[in-house]
Amino acid sequence: MRRLSPDRLAWRDAMPALVSALVTAWVSAGCGTSAPPAASPAVAAASPAPAAAAAATPLLRLAPAALGRTLAWQQQIRVRFRDGAGADHVRELQALLEADAGTTRLAALAGGQVLARLAWDGTRLQVSRSPWAPAELVPERILSDLQLALWPSAAVAAALPPGWTLAEGPGWRELRQGAEAVVAIGYPGDPDNRGDRLIALAHRRDGYTLEIRNLAAAPAGDGVRP
């Protein structure tokens, strides 16, 4: 059997808690609670979860054309989460994101190796993963977090089920179930909430945070295509 490098082993062990992004790798549900990134006052101000029973967080399926713009971004993603033993963890990776009116594409990389690729055309979600990527990787949540942060608020709000709302102001968004802020998103230095500088996302219910920083335009070619 081929032995994995320490870098790959670390990612394999952490990936059951990751689902994301962004852009990025995102953490999967149920990892515990963690503090939001300090870079985002809007995220830091999110209200705690109430004791009432909570429904599953909606998975968005917005048409690529609803984005209303074209993206070709290279991103640095920092994931913070707490494992079942209560230990805090931080993981970093890169993502290549392309989006146009027809398709949204994402490739997540760590240690120079591709973790996963996905493509969404509004009808079908295509996913390819490295052999060492765990089954717990949830591409549907990756796509949903991207759309929650980047798609226009009107498109997001129109797709939410009853009992869920999207609140927004300059530099912040919150996905709410009733009075609970389930997901808080901050856009530091970006009052228009376009997400083309820095996005700080805190999933209060699922217990992870993402700090997504745009580095440059994605390189030309088909590197993000499944």
Coordinates of C-alpha atoms in Angstrom, one line a residue:
M1 CA 0.0 0.0 0.0
R2 CA 1.3 3.5 -0.8
R3 CA 2.1 5.5 2.3
L4 CA 0.8 9.0 2.5
S5 CA 3.1 11.9 3.4
P6 CA 2.6 13.7 6.8
D7 CA 1.0 16.6 4.9
R8 CA -1.5 14.4 3.2
L9 CA -2.2 12.5 6.4
A10 CA -3.0 15.7 8.2
W11 CA -5.4 16.8 5.6
R12 CA -7.0 13.3 5.4
D13 CA -7.6 13.3 9.2
A14 CA -9.0 16.9 9.2
M15 CA -11.2 16.5 6.1
P16 CA -14.1 14.7 7.8
A17 CA -14.6 18.1 9.6
L18 CA -14.3 20.0 6.3
V19 CA -16.9 20.7 3.7
S20 CA -16.0 24.5 1.3
A21 CA -15.6 26.1 0.3
L22 CA -14.5 28.1 -1.1
V23 CA -13.8 28.0 -2.1
T24 CA -13.3 26.9 -0.8
A25 CA -12.7 23.0 1.7
W26 CA -15.4 23.6 4.2
V27 CA -16.0 21.8 7.5
S28 CA -18.8 19.3 7.7
A29 CA -21.6 19.7 10.1
G30 CA -21.4 18.8 13.8
C31 CA -17.8 19.6 14.6
G32 CA -18.6 21.7 17.7
T33 CA -18.3 25.5 18.2
S34 CA -15.5 27.9 17.4
A35 CA -14.9 31.6 17.6
P36 CA -15.3 33.6 14.4
P37 CA -12.3 35.3 12.7
A38 CA -11.3 38.5 14.3
A39 CA -11.2 40.3 11.0
S40 CA -15.0 40.6 10.8
P41 CA -16.9 42.7 13.3
A42 CA -20.2 41.6 11.6
V43 CA -19.3 37.9 12.2
A44 CA -18.1 38.5 15.7
A45 CA -21.4 40.2 16.6
A46 CA -23.6 37.3 15.5
S47 CA -26.1 36.2 18.2
P48 CA -25.7 32.8 19.9
A49 CA -27.9 29.9 19.0
P50 CA -31.1 29.6 21.1
A51 CA -32.1 26.4 22.9
A52 CA -35.0 25.6 20.6
A53 CA -34.8 22.7 18.2
A54 CA -33.1 23.7 15.0
A55 CA -33.8 22.5 11.4
A56 CA -31.0 21.6 9.0
T57 CA -29.4 24.6 7.3
P58 CA -30.8 25.0 3.8
L59 CA -28.6 23.9 0.9
L60 CA -28.8 26.5 -1.8
R61 CA -29.2 25.6 -5.5
L62 CA -29.1 29.0 -7.3
A63 CA -28.6 29.2 -11.0
P64 CA -25.2 30.3 -12.1
A65 CA -26.7 33.1 -14.1
A66 CA -28.3 34.6 -11.0
L67 CA -24.8 35.7 -9.9
G68 CA -24.9 38.5 -12.5
R69 CA -21.2 38.7 -13.0
T70 CA -18.1 36.6 -14.1
L71 CA -15.5 35.5 -11.5
A72 CA -12.0 34.0 -12.0
W73 CA -10.4 34.1 -8.6
Q74 CA -7.5 32.5 -6.8
Q75 CA -8.1 32.3 -3.1
Q76 CA -6.4 31.5 0.2
I77 CA -8.8 29.8 2.6
R78 CA -8.2 29.5 6.4
V79 CA -10.6 27.0 8.1
R80 CA -11.0 27.0 11.9
F81 CA -12.9 24.3 13.7
R82 CA -13.0 22.4 17.0
D83 CA -12.9 18.6 17.0
G84 CA -14.9 16.2 19.1
A85 CA -12.3 16.3 21.9
G86 CA -12.5 20.1 22.1
A87 CA -9.2 20.9 20.5
D88 CA -9.1 23.9 18.1
H89 CA -7.6 23.4 14.6
V90 CA -6.7 25.7 11.8
R91 CA -6.1 24.5 8.2
E92 CA -5.1 26.5 5.1
L93 CA -5.5 25.7 1.5
Q94 CA -5.9 27.4 -1.9
A95 CA -8.9 27.4 -4.2
L96 CA -9.5 28.3 -7.9
L97 CA -13.0 29.6 -8.5
E98 CA -14.6 30.3 -11.9
A99 CA -18.2 31.4 -12.4
D100 CA -20.1 32.7 -15.4
A101 CA -23.7 32.6 -16.6
G102 CA -23.5 29.0 -17.5
T103 CA -21.4 27.2 -14.9
T104 CA -19.7 27.6 -11.5
R105 CA -16.4 25.7 -11.1
L106 CA -14.2 25.2 -8.1
A107 CA -10.9 23.4 -7.4
A108 CA -9.5 23.0 -3.9
L109 CA -5.8 22.4 -3.4
A110 CA -3.5 21.7 -0.4
G111 CA 0.2 20.9 -0.4
G112 CA 0.3 21.3 -4.2
Q113 CA -2.3 18.5 -4.6
V114 CA -5.9 18.7 -5.7
L115 CA -8.4 17.8 -3.0
A116 CA -11.5 18.1 -5.1
R117 CA -13.1 19.7 -8.2
L118 CA -16.8 20.5 -8.7
A119 CA -18.9 22.0 -11.5
W120 CA -22.5 23.2 -11.2
D121 CA -24.5 24.2 -14.3
G122 CA -27.8 24.9 -12.6
T123 CA -29.1 21.3 -13.3
R124 CA -26.3 18.9 -12.5
L125 CA -23.5 18.9 -9.9
Q126 CA -20.3 17.1 -11.1
V127 CA -17.7 16.2 -8.5
S128 CA -14.3 14.6 -8.7
R129 CA -12.1 13.9 -5.7
S130 CA -8.6 12.6 -5.0
P131 CA -8.4 9.0 -3.9
W132 CA -7.5 10.0 -0.4
A133 CA -10.4 12.5 0.0
P134 CA -12.9 11.1 2.6
A135 CA -16.5 10.3 2.0
E136 CA -17.5 13.0 4.5
L137 CA -16.6 15.7 2.0
V138 CA -19.9 17.3 1.1
P139 CA -19.7 19.2 -2.2
E140 CA -23.4 20.4 -1.8
R141 CA -22.4 22.4 1.3
I142 CA -19.4 23.8 -0.5
L143 CA -21.6 25.2 -3.3
S144 CA -24.2 26.4 -0.8
D145 CA -21.7 28.4 1.3
L146 CA -20.3 30.0 -1.9
Q147 CA -23.7 31.0 -3.1
L148 CA -24.7 32.3 0.3
A149 CA -21.7 34.6 0.4
L150 CA -21.4 35.7 -3.2
W151 CA -24.8 35.6 -4.9
P152 CA -27.1 38.6 -4.8
S153 CA -29.1 38.8 -1.6
A154 CA -32.5 38.9 -3.5
A155 CA -31.6 35.6 -5.2
V156 CA -30.6 34.0 -1.9
A157 CA -33.7 35.2 0.0
A158 CA -36.0 34.0 -2.7
A159 CA -34.7 30.4 -2.5
L160 CA -35.0 30.1 1.3
P161 CA -37.6 27.8 2.9
P162 CA -40.3 29.1 5.2
G163 CA -38.9 30.3 8.6
W164 CA -35.6 31.3 7.1
T165 CA -34.5 34.9 6.2
L166 CA -31.4 36.7 5.0
A167 CA -30.5 40.0 6.7
E168 CA -27.9 42.3 5.1
G169 CA -26.2 45.6 5.6
P170 CA -23.0 47.3 4.4
G171 CA -20.2 44.8 5.0
W172 CA -22.3 41.9 6.5
R173 CA -24.9 39.3 6.0
E174 CA -26.7 36.9 8.3
L175 CA -28.7 33.7 7.5
R176 CA -31.4 33.4 10.2
Q177 CA -33.9 30.8 11.3
G178 CA -36.4 32.9 13.3
A179 CA -34.3 35.0 15.6
E180 CA -31.2 32.8 15.5
A181 CA -28.2 33.9 13.4
V182 CA -27.2 30.5 11.9
V183 CA -24.5 31.8 9.5
A184 CA -22.8 35.2 9.9
I185 CA -20.8 36.6 7.0
G186 CA -18.5 39.7 7.1
Y187 CA -16.9 41.5 4.2
P188 CA -14.2 43.7 5.8
G189 CA -13.5 46.8 3.9
D190 CA -16.2 45.9 1.4
P191 CA -19.5 47.7 2.1
D192 CA -21.0 46.5 -1.2
N193 CA -20.7 42.8 0.0
R194 CA -19.1 41.7 -3.3
G195 CA -16.6 39.4 -1.6
D196 CA -13.7 40.3 -3.9
R197 CA -11.3 41.1 -1.0
L198 CA -12.0 39.1 2.1
I199 CA -14.9 37.0 3.3
A200 CA -15.3 35.9 6.9
L201 CA -18.0 33.2 7.3
A202 CA -19.0 31.8 10.7
H203 CA -21.4 28.8 10.7
R204 CA -22.6 29.0 14.3
R205 CA -24.7 25.9 14.2
D206 CA -22.2 23.6 12.5
G207 CA -19.2 25.0 14.4
Y208 CA -16.7 26.2 11.8
T209 CA -15.4 29.5 10.4
L210 CA -13.9 30.3 7.0
E211 CA -11.6 33.2 6.2
I212 CA -11.4 33.5 2.4
R213 CA -8.9 36.0 0.9
N214 CA -8.7 36.7 -2.8
L215 CA -5.0 36.7 -4.0
A216 CA -5.3 37.3 -7.7
A217 CA -7.2 36.4 -10.8
A218 CA -7.1 32.6 -11.4
P219 CA -4.6 31.5 -14.0
A220 CA -5.8 30.9 -17.5
G221 CA -6.6 27.4 -18.6
D222 CA -8.8 24.5 -17.5
G223 CA -7.3 24.0 -14.1
V224 CA -10.6 24.2 -12.2
R225 CA -12.6 22.0 -14.6
P226 CA -13.6 18.5 -13.4

